[in-house]
Amino acid sequence: MAEQFDKIHSHIEAIANAMPDPIFVMGQDGTYLDIIGGQERSLYADGHNLIGKKYTDVLPEKMAERFLKVVNKAIMSGHLQEIEYQLADSEVQGIEPLRTTEGQWYEARVYPLDSEAYDQPAAIWLAINITNRKHMEEQIERLSSNDPLTDLYNRDYFMGVIDEELNKARLNHRPLSLAKINLDCFKRITDAYGHEMGDKAILTAAHAIKNVVKDLGYIGRLSCDQFMIVLPEIKAVDAFRITKLAQETISSQTIQLDKDEKTCLTSHAGVTELRDANEDSQVLFKRVNKAIKALDGTREKTRIL
């Protein structure tokens, strides 16, 4: 009987130690009591040196507090707890870092341990590295919000940004301006030289606008050759200057169309601002388009309305 028990115990121990993901035994007093598994060194550093140490000794203060709270909640409730967290190897004292890049993402499943083997209430903490999944989620989210060519916000997402910024402006009684820039020569370039050269023109314009706007506001690509900028806490007169600078930066760029021909990009732009708390994004859209329409037959390139 004893021999059979030893054999079973040996099998269980071999299986547990071979687990690629680590299982920590976490004490109610905030101590790492044991570690099982965690053999996949491409994902996890060796955590055995943590045994016997307090969370507060090896983790950043806020993270240690969070870990202890989750462990105690699992022990007191008797129910499974789940937690996601980001932690870099370099932030954990007492282990040999596997990497020096940004923190890895982990999902932990924490469950009370029904045993007196550790002389205090404890919980098992199964940590699973989910960094690849997180990166994939970020990419999917980015694809849903950003234009794939320019990496500016796409139309649908940008509409939400404008509505959010309008709400903030109304609530805080702060100014907000909207600017729209239409490229003049995109269709001509595409018709004569193809979509690849048209994409180059769009990228050139987008890069120029980003270099001017920077962190002053948000930029969206509304259609193939139309860009819009929302500028929180900026009045129309200042938005006019920013927009003109963006247009000048666009026109200062030279595009090599073929071996013998180059061109510069030109644009027309309209600028408006929030004038009344009852105005919504559609009102501002109509006004900024009207400003651009008013440029027809004139030598002006930018107008406030």
PDB file of C-alpha atoms in Angstrom:
ATOM      1  CA  MET A   1       0.000   0.000   0.000  1.00  0.00           C
ATOM      2  CA  ALA A   2       2.770   2.390   0.947  1.00  0.00           C
ATOM      3  CA  GLU A   3       4.621   1.503  -2.231  1.00  0.00           C
ATOM      4  CA  GLN A   4       1.526   2.244  -4.308  1.00  0.00           C
ATOM      5  CA  PHE A   5       1.015   5.548  -2.512  1.00  0.00           C
ATOM      6  CA  ASP A   6       4.641   6.535  -3.148  1.00  0.00           C
ATOM      7  CA  LYS A   7       4.230   5.653  -6.813  1.00  0.00           C
ATOM      8  CA  ILE A   8       1.099   7.781  -7.161  1.00  0.00           C
ATOM      9  CA  HIS A   9       2.791  10.626  -5.298  1.00  0.00           C
ATOM     10  CA  SER A  10       5.802  10.345  -7.589  1.00  0.00           C
ATOM     11  CA  HIS A  11       3.577  10.496 -10.675  1.00  0.00           C
ATOM     12  CA  ILE A  12       1.675  13.531  -9.405  1.00  0.00           C
ATOM     13  CA  GLU A  13       4.911  15.303  -8.531  1.00  0.00           C
ATOM     14  CA  ALA A  14       6.419  14.565 -11.960  1.00  0.00           C
ATOM     15  CA  ILE A  15       3.316  15.859 -13.745  1.00  0.00           C
ATOM     16  CA  ALA A  16       3.120  18.992 -11.568  1.00  0.00           C
ATOM     17  CA  ASN A  17       6.786  19.871 -12.002  1.00  0.00           C
ATOM     18  CA  ALA A  18       6.533  19.411 -15.783  1.00  0.00           C
ATOM     19  CA  MET A  19       3.746  21.972 -16.103  1.00  0.00           C
ATOM     20  CA  PRO A  20       4.811  24.814 -18.428  1.00  0.00           C
ATOM     21  CA  ASP A  21       2.831  27.432 -16.462  1.00  0.00           C
ATOM     22  CA  PRO A  22       3.792  28.130 -12.838  1.00  0.00           C
ATOM     23  CA  ILE A  23       1.511  27.512  -9.881  1.00  0.00           C
ATOM     24  CA  PHE A  24       2.460  29.573  -6.841  1.00  0.00           C
ATOM     25  CA  VAL A  25       1.219  28.746  -3.363  1.00  0.00           C
ATOM     26  CA  MET A  26       0.434  32.116  -1.826  1.00  0.00           C
ATOM     27  CA  GLY A  27       0.071  32.543   1.934  1.00  0.00           C
ATOM     28  CA  GLN A  28      -2.544  34.635   3.659  1.00  0.00           C
ATOM     29  CA  ASP A  29       0.264  36.532   5.379  1.00  0.00           C
ATOM     30  CA  GLY A  30       1.674  37.660   2.018  1.00  0.00           C
ATOM     31  CA  THR A  31       4.402  35.042   1.634  1.00  0.00           C
ATOM     32  CA  TYR A  32       5.345  32.945  -1.391  1.00  0.00           C
ATOM     33  CA  LEU A  33       5.079  29.483   0.174  1.00  0.00           C
ATOM     34  CA  ASP A  34       5.868  27.234  -2.779  1.00  0.00           C
ATOM     35  CA  ILE A  35       6.043  27.016  -6.563  1.00  0.00           C
ATOM     36  CA  ILE A  36       5.157  24.128  -8.840  1.00  0.00           C
ATOM     37  CA  GLY A  37       5.829  23.909 -12.578  1.00  0.00           C
ATOM     38  CA  GLY A  38       6.701  26.958 -14.655  1.00  0.00           C
ATOM     39  CA  GLN A  39       9.247  25.096 -16.764  1.00  0.00           C
ATOM     40  CA  GLU A  40       8.656  27.019 -20.004  1.00  0.00           C
ATOM     41  CA  ARG A  41      11.615  29.406 -19.844  1.00  0.00           C
ATOM     42  CA  SER A  42      10.619  31.237 -23.028  1.00  0.00           C
ATOM     43  CA  LEU A  43       7.612  32.581 -21.094  1.00  0.00           C
ATOM     44  CA  TYR A  44       8.569  32.520 -17.417  1.00  0.00           C
ATOM     45  CA  ALA A  45      11.622  33.300 -15.323  1.00  0.00           C
ATOM     46  CA  ASP A  46      12.553  30.804 -12.600  1.00  0.00           C
ATOM     47  CA  GLY A  47      10.519  31.844  -9.555  1.00  0.00           C
ATOM     48  CA  HIS A  48      11.919  29.391  -7.010  1.00  0.00           C
ATOM     49  CA  ASN A  49      14.022  32.102  -5.371  1.00  0.00           C
ATOM     50  CA  LEU A  50      10.771  33.820  -4.332  1.00  0.00           C
ATOM     51  CA  ILE A  51       9.823  31.028  -1.908  1.00  0.00           C
ATOM     52  CA  GLY A  52       9.786  32.308   1.659  1.00  0.00           C
ATOM     53  CA  LYS A  53       9.735  35.956   0.637  1.00  0.00           C
ATOM     54  CA  LYS A  54       6.934  38.459   1.116  1.00  0.00           C
ATOM     55  CA  TYR A  55       5.124  39.972  -1.859  1.00  0.00           C
ATOM     56  CA  THR A  56       6.161  43.381  -0.531  1.00  0.00           C
ATOM     57  CA  ASP A  57       9.829  42.325  -0.616  1.00  0.00           C
ATOM     58  CA  VAL A  58       9.874  41.400  -4.294  1.00  0.00           C
ATOM     59  CA  LEU A  59       7.067  43.284  -6.041  1.00  0.00           C
ATOM     60  CA  PRO A  60       6.279  46.976  -6.629  1.00  0.00           C
ATOM     61  CA  GLU A  61       4.230  48.277  -3.717  1.00  0.00           C
ATOM     62  CA  LYS A  62       0.909  48.688  -5.530  1.00  0.00           C
ATOM     63  CA  MET A  63       1.243  45.286  -7.194  1.00  0.00           C
ATOM     64  CA  ALA A  64       2.044  43.589  -3.861  1.00  0.00           C
ATOM     65  CA  GLU A  65      -1.045  45.151  -2.283  1.00  0.00           C
ATOM     66  CA  ARG A  66      -3.163  43.995  -5.203  1.00  0.00           C
ATOM     67  CA  PHE A  67      -1.834  40.420  -5.002  1.00  0.00           C
ATOM     68  CA  LEU A  68      -2.473  40.193  -1.267  1.00  0.00           C
ATOM     69  CA  LYS A  69      -6.012  41.504  -1.671  1.00  0.00           C
ATOM     70  CA  VAL A  70      -6.828  38.895  -4.335  1.00  0.00           C
ATOM     71  CA  VAL A  71      -5.299  36.034  -2.299  1.00  0.00           C
ATOM     72  CA  ASN A  72      -7.236  36.992   0.825  1.00  0.00           C
ATOM     73  CA  LYS A  73     -10.460  37.382  -1.129  1.00  0.00           C
ATOM     74  CA  ALA A  74     -10.061  33.855  -2.529  1.00  0.00           C
ATOM     75  CA  ILE A  75      -9.351  32.433   0.943  1.00  0.00           C
ATOM     76  CA  MET A  76     -12.178  34.295   2.691  1.00  0.00           C
ATOM     77  CA  SER A  77     -14.818  33.692  -0.002  1.00  0.00           C
ATOM     78  CA  GLY A  78     -13.816  30.146  -0.882  1.00  0.00           C
ATOM     79  CA  HIS A  79     -14.362  30.994  -4.545  1.00  0.00           C
ATOM     80  CA  LEU A  80     -12.204  31.320  -7.623  1.00  0.00           C
ATOM     81  CA  GLN A  81     -10.718  34.776  -8.260  1.00  0.00           C
ATOM     82  CA  GLU A  82      -9.296  35.946 -11.573  1.00  0.00           C
ATOM     83  CA  ILE A  83      -6.886  38.783 -12.214  1.00  0.00           C
ATOM     84  CA  GLU A  84      -4.983  40.230 -15.190  1.00  0.00           C
ATOM     85  CA  TYR A  85      -1.781  42.155 -14.633  1.00  0.00           C
ATOM     86  CA  GLN A  86       1.302  43.406 -16.426  1.00  0.00           C
ATOM     87  CA  LEU A  87       4.679  42.793 -14.831  1.00  0.00           C
ATOM     88  CA  ALA A  88       8.231  43.001 -16.119  1.00  0.00           C
ATOM     89  CA  ASP A  89      10.875  40.535 -14.928  1.00  0.00           C
ATOM     90  CA  SER A  90      13.038  43.486 -13.909  1.00  0.00           C
ATOM     91  CA  GLU A  91      10.304  44.614 -11.488  1.00  0.00           C
ATOM     92  CA  VAL A  92      10.530  41.368  -9.496  1.00  0.00           C
ATOM     93  CA  GLN A  93      13.390  41.305  -7.005  1.00  0.00           C
ATOM     94  CA  GLY A  94      15.223  38.012  -6.620  1.00  0.00           C
ATOM     95  CA  ILE A  95      14.740  36.469 -10.071  1.00  0.00           C
ATOM     96  CA  GLU A  96      16.990  36.430 -13.113  1.00  0.00           C
ATOM     97  CA  PRO A  97      15.200  38.438 -15.838  1.00  0.00           C
ATOM     98  CA  LEU A  98      14.586  36.617 -19.111  1.00  0.00           C
ATOM     99  CA  ARG A  99      14.005  39.818 -21.025  1.00  0.00           C
ATOM    100  CA  THR A 100      14.509  43.556 -20.736  1.00  0.00           C
ATOM    101  CA  THR A 101      11.534  44.557 -22.876  1.00  0.00           C
ATOM    102  CA  GLU A 102       8.182  45.883 -21.662  1.00  0.00           C
ATOM    103  CA  GLY A 103       6.261  44.030 -19.003  1.00  0.00           C
ATOM    104  CA  GLN A 104       4.547  40.778 -19.895  1.00  0.00           C
ATOM    105  CA  TRP A 105       0.807  40.293 -19.439  1.00  0.00           C
ATOM    106  CA  TYR A 106      -0.463  37.514 -17.164  1.00  0.00           C
ATOM    107  CA  GLU A 107      -3.825  36.036 -16.304  1.00  0.00           C
ATOM    108  CA  ALA A 108      -3.971  34.444 -12.844  1.00  0.00           C
ATOM    109  CA  ARG A 109      -6.591  32.038 -11.522  1.00  0.00           C
ATOM    110  CA  VAL A 110      -6.541  32.077  -7.729  1.00  0.00           C
ATOM    111  CA  TYR A 111      -8.273  29.415  -5.645  1.00  0.00           C
ATOM    112  CA  PRO A 112      -8.190  28.639  -1.912  1.00  0.00           C
ATOM    113  CA  LEU A 113      -6.080  25.642  -0.948  1.00  0.00           C
ATOM    114  CA  ASP A 114      -7.974  23.124   1.182  1.00  0.00           C
ATOM    115  CA  SER A 115      -4.962  21.897   3.124  1.00  0.00           C
ATOM    116  CA  GLU A 116      -3.025  22.531   6.315  1.00  0.00           C
ATOM    117  CA  ALA A 117       0.265  21.589   4.685  1.00  0.00           C
ATOM    118  CA  TYR A 118       1.537  25.168   4.820  1.00  0.00           C
ATOM    119  CA  ASP A 119       0.609  25.983   8.434  1.00  0.00           C
ATOM    120  CA  GLN A 120      -1.570  28.900   7.362  1.00  0.00           C
ATOM    121  CA  PRO A 121      -4.515  29.558   5.009  1.00  0.00           C
ATOM    122  CA  ALA A 122      -3.222  29.702   1.435  1.00  0.00           C
ATOM    123  CA  ALA A 123      -4.303  29.844  -2.182  1.00  0.00           C
ATOM    124  CA  ILE A 124      -2.895  28.479  -5.398  1.00  0.00           C
ATOM    125  CA  TRP A 125      -2.040  31.113  -8.014  1.00  0.00           C
ATOM    126  CA  LEU A 126      -1.940  29.713 -11.549  1.00  0.00           C
ATOM    127  CA  ALA A 127      -0.188  32.301 -13.731  1.00  0.00           C
ATOM    128  CA  ILE A 128      -0.596  32.119 -17.522  1.00  0.00           C
ATOM    129  CA  ASN A 129       1.390  34.374 -19.852  1.00  0.00           C
ATOM    130  CA  ILE A 130      -1.168  36.051 -22.163  1.00  0.00           C
ATOM    131  CA  THR A 131       1.136  38.648 -23.746  1.00  0.00           C
ATOM    132  CA  ASN A 132       0.631  37.361 -27.296  1.00  0.00           C
ATOM    133  CA  ARG A 133      -3.135  37.399 -26.827  1.00  0.00           C
ATOM    134  CA  LYS A 134      -3.003  40.955 -25.476  1.00  0.00           C
ATOM    135  CA  HIS A 135      -0.936  42.118 -28.445  1.00  0.00           C
ATOM    136  CA  MET A 136      -3.432  40.503 -30.813  1.00  0.00           C
ATOM    137  CA  GLU A 137      -6.334  42.225 -29.032  1.00  0.00           C
ATOM    138  CA  GLU A 138      -4.507  45.557 -29.309  1.00  0.00           C
ATOM    139  CA  GLN A 139      -3.960  45.014 -33.027  1.00  0.00           C
ATOM    140  CA  ILE A 140      -7.619  44.162 -33.574  1.00  0.00           C
ATOM    141  CA  GLU A 141      -8.682  47.239 -31.611  1.00  0.00           C
ATOM    142  CA  ARG A 142      -6.276  49.392 -33.606  1.00  0.00           C
ATOM    143  CA  LEU A 143      -7.590  48.045 -36.906  1.00  0.00           C
ATOM    144  CA  SER A 144     -11.126  48.931 -35.818  1.00  0.00           C
ATOM    145  CA  SER A 145     -10.186  52.541 -35.019  1.00  0.00           C
ATOM    146  CA  ASN A 146      -7.373  53.469 -37.415  1.00  0.00           C
ATOM    147  CA  ASP A 147      -7.099  53.951 -41.150  1.00  0.00           C
ATOM    148  CA  PRO A 148      -4.743  51.192 -42.385  1.00  0.00           C
ATOM    149  CA  LEU A 149      -2.864  53.452 -44.821  1.00  0.00           C
ATOM    150  CA  THR A 150      -2.154  56.537 -42.703  1.00  0.00           C
ATOM    151  CA  ASP A 151      -2.709  55.177 -39.152  1.00  0.00           C
ATOM    152  CA  LEU A 152      -4.943  58.199 -38.523  1.00  0.00           C
ATOM    153  CA  TYR A 153      -8.359  57.615 -36.977  1.00  0.00           C
ATOM    154  CA  ASN A 154     -10.869  56.272 -39.483  1.00  0.00           C
ATOM    155  CA  ARG A 155     -14.153  58.074 -40.090  1.00  0.00           C
ATOM    156  CA  ASP A 156     -16.348  56.031 -37.746  1.00  0.00           C
ATOM    157  CA  TYR A 157     -13.966  56.169 -34.813  1.00  0.00           C
ATOM    158  CA  PHE A 158     -13.183  59.841 -35.386  1.00  0.00           C
ATOM    159  CA  MET A 159     -16.887  60.695 -35.220  1.00  0.00           C
ATOM    160  CA  GLY A 160     -16.923  59.232 -31.731  1.00  0.00           C
ATOM    161  CA  VAL A 161     -13.832  61.253 -30.783  1.00  0.00           C
ATOM    162  CA  ILE A 162     -15.504  64.474 -31.917  1.00  0.00           C
ATOM    163  CA  ASP A 163     -18.687  63.736 -29.956  1.00  0.00           C
ATOM    164  CA  GLU A 164     -16.649  62.942 -26.841  1.00  0.00           C
ATOM    165  CA  GLU A 165     -14.605  66.139 -27.134  1.00  0.00           C
ATOM    166  CA  LEU A 166     -17.731  68.186 -27.782  1.00  0.00           C
ATOM    167  CA  ASN A 167     -19.289  66.843 -24.589  1.00  0.00           C
ATOM    168  CA  LYS A 168     -16.167  67.778 -22.628  1.00  0.00           C
ATOM    169  CA  ALA A 169     -16.129  71.266 -24.147  1.00  0.00           C
ATOM    170  CA  ARG A 170     -19.790  71.870 -23.254  1.00  0.00           C
ATOM    171  CA  LEU A 171     -19.397  70.483 -19.734  1.00  0.00           C
ATOM    172  CA  ASN A 172     -16.306  72.564 -18.968  1.00  0.00           C
ATOM    173  CA  HIS A 173     -17.361  75.646 -20.952  1.00  0.00           C
ATOM    174  CA  ARG A 174     -14.175  75.427 -22.989  1.00  0.00           C
ATOM    175  CA  PRO A 175     -13.546  76.272 -26.655  1.00  0.00           C
ATOM    176  CA  LEU A 176     -13.261  73.646 -29.363  1.00  0.00           C
ATOM    177  CA  SER A 177     -12.432  74.033 -33.044  1.00  0.00           C
ATOM    178  CA  LEU A 178     -12.858  71.827 -36.072  1.00  0.00           C
ATOM    179  CA  ALA A 179     -10.792  72.021 -39.250  1.00  0.00           C
ATOM    180  CA  LYS A 180     -11.172  70.141 -42.520  1.00  0.00           C
ATOM    181  CA  ILE A 181      -8.457  69.888 -45.189  1.00  0.00           C
ATOM    182  CA  ASN A 182      -9.286  68.698 -48.715  1.00  0.00           C
ATOM    183  CA  LEU A 183      -6.447  67.812 -51.085  1.00  0.00           C
ATOM    184  CA  ASP A 184      -6.880  69.359 -54.533  1.00  0.00           C
ATOM    185  CA  CYS A 185      -4.745  67.117 -56.716  1.00  0.00           C
ATOM    186  CA  PHE A 186      -5.361  63.588 -55.448  1.00  0.00           C
ATOM    187  CA  LYS A 187      -7.697  62.530 -58.270  1.00  0.00           C
ATOM    188  CA  ARG A 188      -5.408  63.971 -60.931  1.00  0.00           C
ATOM    189  CA  ILE A 189      -2.399  62.096 -59.512  1.00  0.00           C
ATOM    190  CA  THR A 190      -4.340  58.817 -59.185  1.00  0.00           C
ATOM    191  CA  ASP A 191      -5.846  59.051 -62.695  1.00  0.00           C
ATOM    192  CA  ALA A 192      -2.493  59.823 -64.295  1.00  0.00           C
ATOM    193  CA  TYR A 193      -0.085  57.750 -62.218  1.00  0.00           C
ATOM    194  CA  GLY A 194      -2.131  55.085 -60.458  1.00  0.00           C
ATOM    195  CA  HIS A 195      -3.260  54.285 -56.928  1.00  0.00           C
ATOM    196  CA  GLU A 196       0.248  53.611 -55.626  1.00  0.00           C
ATOM    197  CA  MET A 197       1.231  57.214 -56.345  1.00  0.00           C
ATOM    198  CA  GLY A 198      -2.110  58.376 -54.949  1.00  0.00           C
ATOM    199  CA  ASP A 199      -1.340  56.520 -51.707  1.00  0.00           C
ATOM    200  CA  LYS A 200       2.027  58.255 -51.609  1.00  0.00           C
ATOM    201  CA  ALA A 201       0.291  61.627 -51.861  1.00  0.00           C
ATOM    202  CA  ILE A 202      -2.107  60.727 -49.039  1.00  0.00           C
ATOM    203  CA  LEU A 203       0.742  59.536 -46.815  1.00  0.00           C
ATOM    204  CA  THR A 204       2.720  62.711 -47.521  1.00  0.00           C
ATOM    205  CA  ALA A 205      -0.238  64.889 -46.523  1.00  0.00           C
ATOM    206  CA  ALA A 206      -1.042  62.809 -43.433  1.00  0.00           C
ATOM    207  CA  HIS A 207       2.571  62.972 -42.246  1.00  0.00           C
ATOM    208  CA  ALA A 208       2.647  66.755 -42.725  1.00  0.00           C
ATOM    209  CA  ILE A 209      -0.584  67.258 -40.758  1.00  0.00           C
ATOM    210  CA  LYS A 210       0.631  65.018 -37.917  1.00  0.00           C
ATOM    211  CA  ASN A 211       3.891  66.955 -37.696  1.00  0.00           C
ATOM    212  CA  VAL A 212       1.975  70.204 -37.196  1.00  0.00           C
ATOM    213  CA  VAL A 213      -0.905  69.069 -34.970  1.00  0.00           C
ATOM    214  CA  LYS A 214       1.161  66.736 -32.731  1.00  0.00           C
ATOM    215  CA  ASP A 215      -0.596  66.594 -29.334  1.00  0.00           C
ATOM    216  CA  LEU A 216      -2.780  69.674 -29.903  1.00  0.00           C
ATOM    217  CA  GLY A 217      -5.710  67.593 -31.104  1.00  0.00           C
ATOM    218  CA  TYR A 218      -6.929  64.537 -32.992  1.00  0.00           C
ATOM    219  CA  ILE A 219      -6.775  63.800 -36.721  1.00  0.00           C
ATOM    220  CA  GLY A 220      -9.089  61.643 -38.795  1.00  0.00           C
ATOM    221  CA  ARG A 221      -9.110  60.571 -42.418  1.00  0.00           C
ATOM    222  CA  LEU A 222     -12.699  61.060 -43.540  1.00  0.00           C
ATOM    223  CA  SER A 223     -12.309  59.814 -47.112  1.00  0.00           C
ATOM    224  CA  CYS A 224      -9.538  59.181 -49.619  1.00  0.00           C
ATOM    225  CA  ASP A 225      -8.434  62.841 -49.815  1.00  0.00           C
ATOM    226  CA  GLN A 226     -10.168  64.539 -46.878  1.00  0.00           C
ATOM    227  CA  PHE A 227      -8.732  65.041 -43.401  1.00  0.00           C
ATOM    228  CA  MET A 228     -10.361  66.509 -40.312  1.00  0.00           C
ATOM    229  CA  ILE A 229      -8.816  67.867 -37.135  1.00  0.00           C
ATOM    230  CA  VAL A 230     -10.560  68.430 -33.802  1.00  0.00           C
ATOM    231  CA  LEU A 231      -8.718  70.878 -31.552  1.00  0.00           C
ATOM    232  CA  PRO A 232      -9.955  70.886 -27.926  1.00  0.00           C
ATOM    233  CA  GLU A 233      -9.508  74.108 -25.933  1.00  0.00           C
ATOM    234  CA  ILE A 234      -8.446  76.023 -29.050  1.00  0.00           C
ATOM    235  CA  LYS A 235     -10.411  78.921 -30.517  1.00  0.00           C
ATOM    236  CA  ALA A 236     -11.080  79.256 -34.232  1.00  0.00           C
ATOM    237  CA  VAL A 237      -8.565  82.057 -34.751  1.00  0.00           C
ATOM    238  CA  ASP A 238      -5.757  79.857 -33.431  1.00  0.00           C
ATOM    239  CA  ALA A 239      -7.133  76.803 -35.243  1.00  0.00           C
ATOM    240  CA  PHE A 240      -6.950  78.871 -38.444  1.00  0.00           C
ATOM    241  CA  ARG A 241      -3.207  79.429 -37.913  1.00  0.00           C
ATOM    242  CA  ILE A 242      -2.615  75.747 -37.157  1.00  0.00           C
ATOM    243  CA  THR A 243      -4.561  74.698 -40.253  1.00  0.00           C
ATOM    244  CA  LYS A 244      -2.712  77.123 -42.516  1.00  0.00           C
ATOM    245  CA  LEU A 245       0.617  75.852 -41.169  1.00  0.00           C
ATOM    246  CA  ALA A 246      -0.495  72.289 -41.900  1.00  0.00           C
ATOM    247  CA  GLN A 247      -1.426  73.294 -45.461  1.00  0.00           C
ATOM    248  CA  GLU A 248       1.900  75.065 -45.954  1.00  0.00           C
ATOM    249  CA  THR A 249       3.706  71.980 -44.659  1.00  0.00           C
ATOM    250  CA  ILE A 250       1.758  69.810 -47.096  1.00  0.00           C
ATOM    251  CA  SER A 251       2.543  72.059 -50.070  1.00  0.00           C
ATOM    252  CA  SER A 252       6.238  72.202 -49.154  1.00  0.00           C
ATOM    253  CA  GLN A 253       6.546  68.456 -49.797  1.00  0.00           C
ATOM    254  CA  THR A 254       7.626  67.298 -53.246  1.00  0.00           C
ATOM    255  CA  ILE A 255       6.378  64.046 -54.728  1.00  0.00           C
ATOM    256  CA  GLN A 256       8.368  62.332 -57.483  1.00  0.00           C
ATOM    257  CA  LEU A 257       5.705  61.190 -59.935  1.00  0.00           C
ATOM    258  CA  ASP A 258       8.071  59.611 -62.451  1.00  0.00           C
ATOM    259  CA  LYS A 259      11.649  59.988 -63.625  1.00  0.00           C
ATOM    260  CA  ASP A 260      11.127  63.452 -65.064  1.00  0.00           C
ATOM    261  CA  GLU A 261       8.158  64.913 -63.208  1.00  0.00           C
ATOM    262  CA  LYS A 262       7.606  66.121 -59.666  1.00  0.00           C
ATOM    263  CA  THR A 263       4.608  67.775 -58.059  1.00  0.00           C
ATOM    264  CA  CYS A 264       3.599  69.596 -54.913  1.00  0.00           C
ATOM    265  CA  LEU A 265       0.318  69.036 -53.115  1.00  0.00           C
ATOM    266  CA  THR A 266      -2.197  71.816 -52.651  1.00  0.00           C
ATOM    267  CA  SER A 267      -5.291  71.933 -50.484  1.00  0.00           C
ATOM    268  CA  HIS A 268      -8.312  73.939 -49.371  1.00  0.00           C
ATOM    269  CA  ALA A 269      -9.462  74.073 -45.766  1.00  0.00           C
ATOM    270  CA  GLY A 270     -12.309  75.278 -43.611  1.00  0.00           C
ATOM    271  CA  VAL A 271     -12.269  76.079 -39.913  1.00  0.00           C
ATOM    272  CA  THR A 272     -15.067  76.572 -37.416  1.00  0.00           C
ATOM    273  CA  GLU A 273     -15.623  76.421 -33.674  1.00  0.00           C
ATOM    274  CA  LEU A 274     -18.246  75.461 -31.135  1.00  0.00           C
ATOM    275  CA  ARG A 275     -20.414  78.570 -30.726  1.00  0.00           C
ATOM    276  CA  ASP A 276     -23.402  77.287 -28.826  1.00  0.00           C
ATOM    277  CA  ALA A 277     -23.893  74.510 -26.284  1.00  0.00           C
ATOM    278  CA  ASN A 278     -26.713  73.114 -28.424  1.00  0.00           C
ATOM    279  CA  GLU A 279     -24.509  72.545 -31.464  1.00  0.00           C
ATOM    280  CA  ASP A 280     -23.579  68.974 -32.301  1.00  0.00           C
ATOM    281  CA  SER A 281     -20.960  67.496 -34.618  1.00  0.00           C
ATOM    282  CA  GLN A 282     -23.270  67.635 -37.648  1.00  0.00           C
ATOM    283  CA  VAL A 283     -23.714  71.390 -37.230  1.00  0.00           C
ATOM    284  CA  LEU A 284     -19.945  71.870 -37.143  1.00  0.00           C
ATOM    285  CA  PHE A 285     -19.493  69.549 -40.142  1.00  0.00           C
ATOM    286  CA  LYS A 286     -21.945  71.544 -42.226  1.00  0.00           C
ATOM    287  CA  ARG A 287     -20.323  74.824 -41.267  1.00  0.00           C
ATOM    288  CA  VAL A 288     -16.777  73.661 -42.024  1.00  0.00           C
ATOM    289  CA  ASN A 289     -17.899  72.300 -45.420  1.00  0.00           C
ATOM    290  CA  LYS A 290     -19.647  75.582 -46.119  1.00  0.00           C
ATOM    291  CA  ALA A 291     -16.390  77.395 -45.341  1.00  0.00           C
ATOM    292  CA  ILE A 292     -14.551  75.279 -47.925  1.00  0.00           C
ATOM    293  CA  LYS A 293     -17.325  75.818 -50.489  1.00  0.00           C
ATOM    294  CA  ALA A 294     -17.017  79.579 -49.965  1.00  0.00           C
ATOM    295  CA  LEU A 295     -13.427  79.380 -51.273  1.00  0.00           C
ATOM    296  CA  ASP A 296     -14.657  78.544 -54.781  1.00  0.00           C
ATOM    297  CA  GLY A 297     -13.700  81.273 -57.233  1.00  0.00           C
ATOM    298  CA  THR A 298     -11.299  82.918 -54.781  1.00  0.00           C
ATOM    299  CA  ARG A 299      -7.536  82.756 -54.345  1.00  0.00           C
ATOM    300  CA  GLU A 300      -7.908  81.906 -50.663  1.00  0.00           C
ATOM    301  CA  LYS A 301      -6.902  78.476 -49.410  1.00  0.00           C
ATOM    302  CA  THR A 302      -8.342  78.658 -45.867  1.00  0.00           C
ATOM    303  CA  ARG A 303     -11.455  80.239 -44.379  1.00  0.00           C
ATOM    304  CA  ILE A 304     -13.132  80.511 -40.959  1.00  0.00           C
ATOM    305  CA  LEU A 305     -16.883  80.350 -40.758  1.00  0.00           C
TER     306      LEU A 305
END
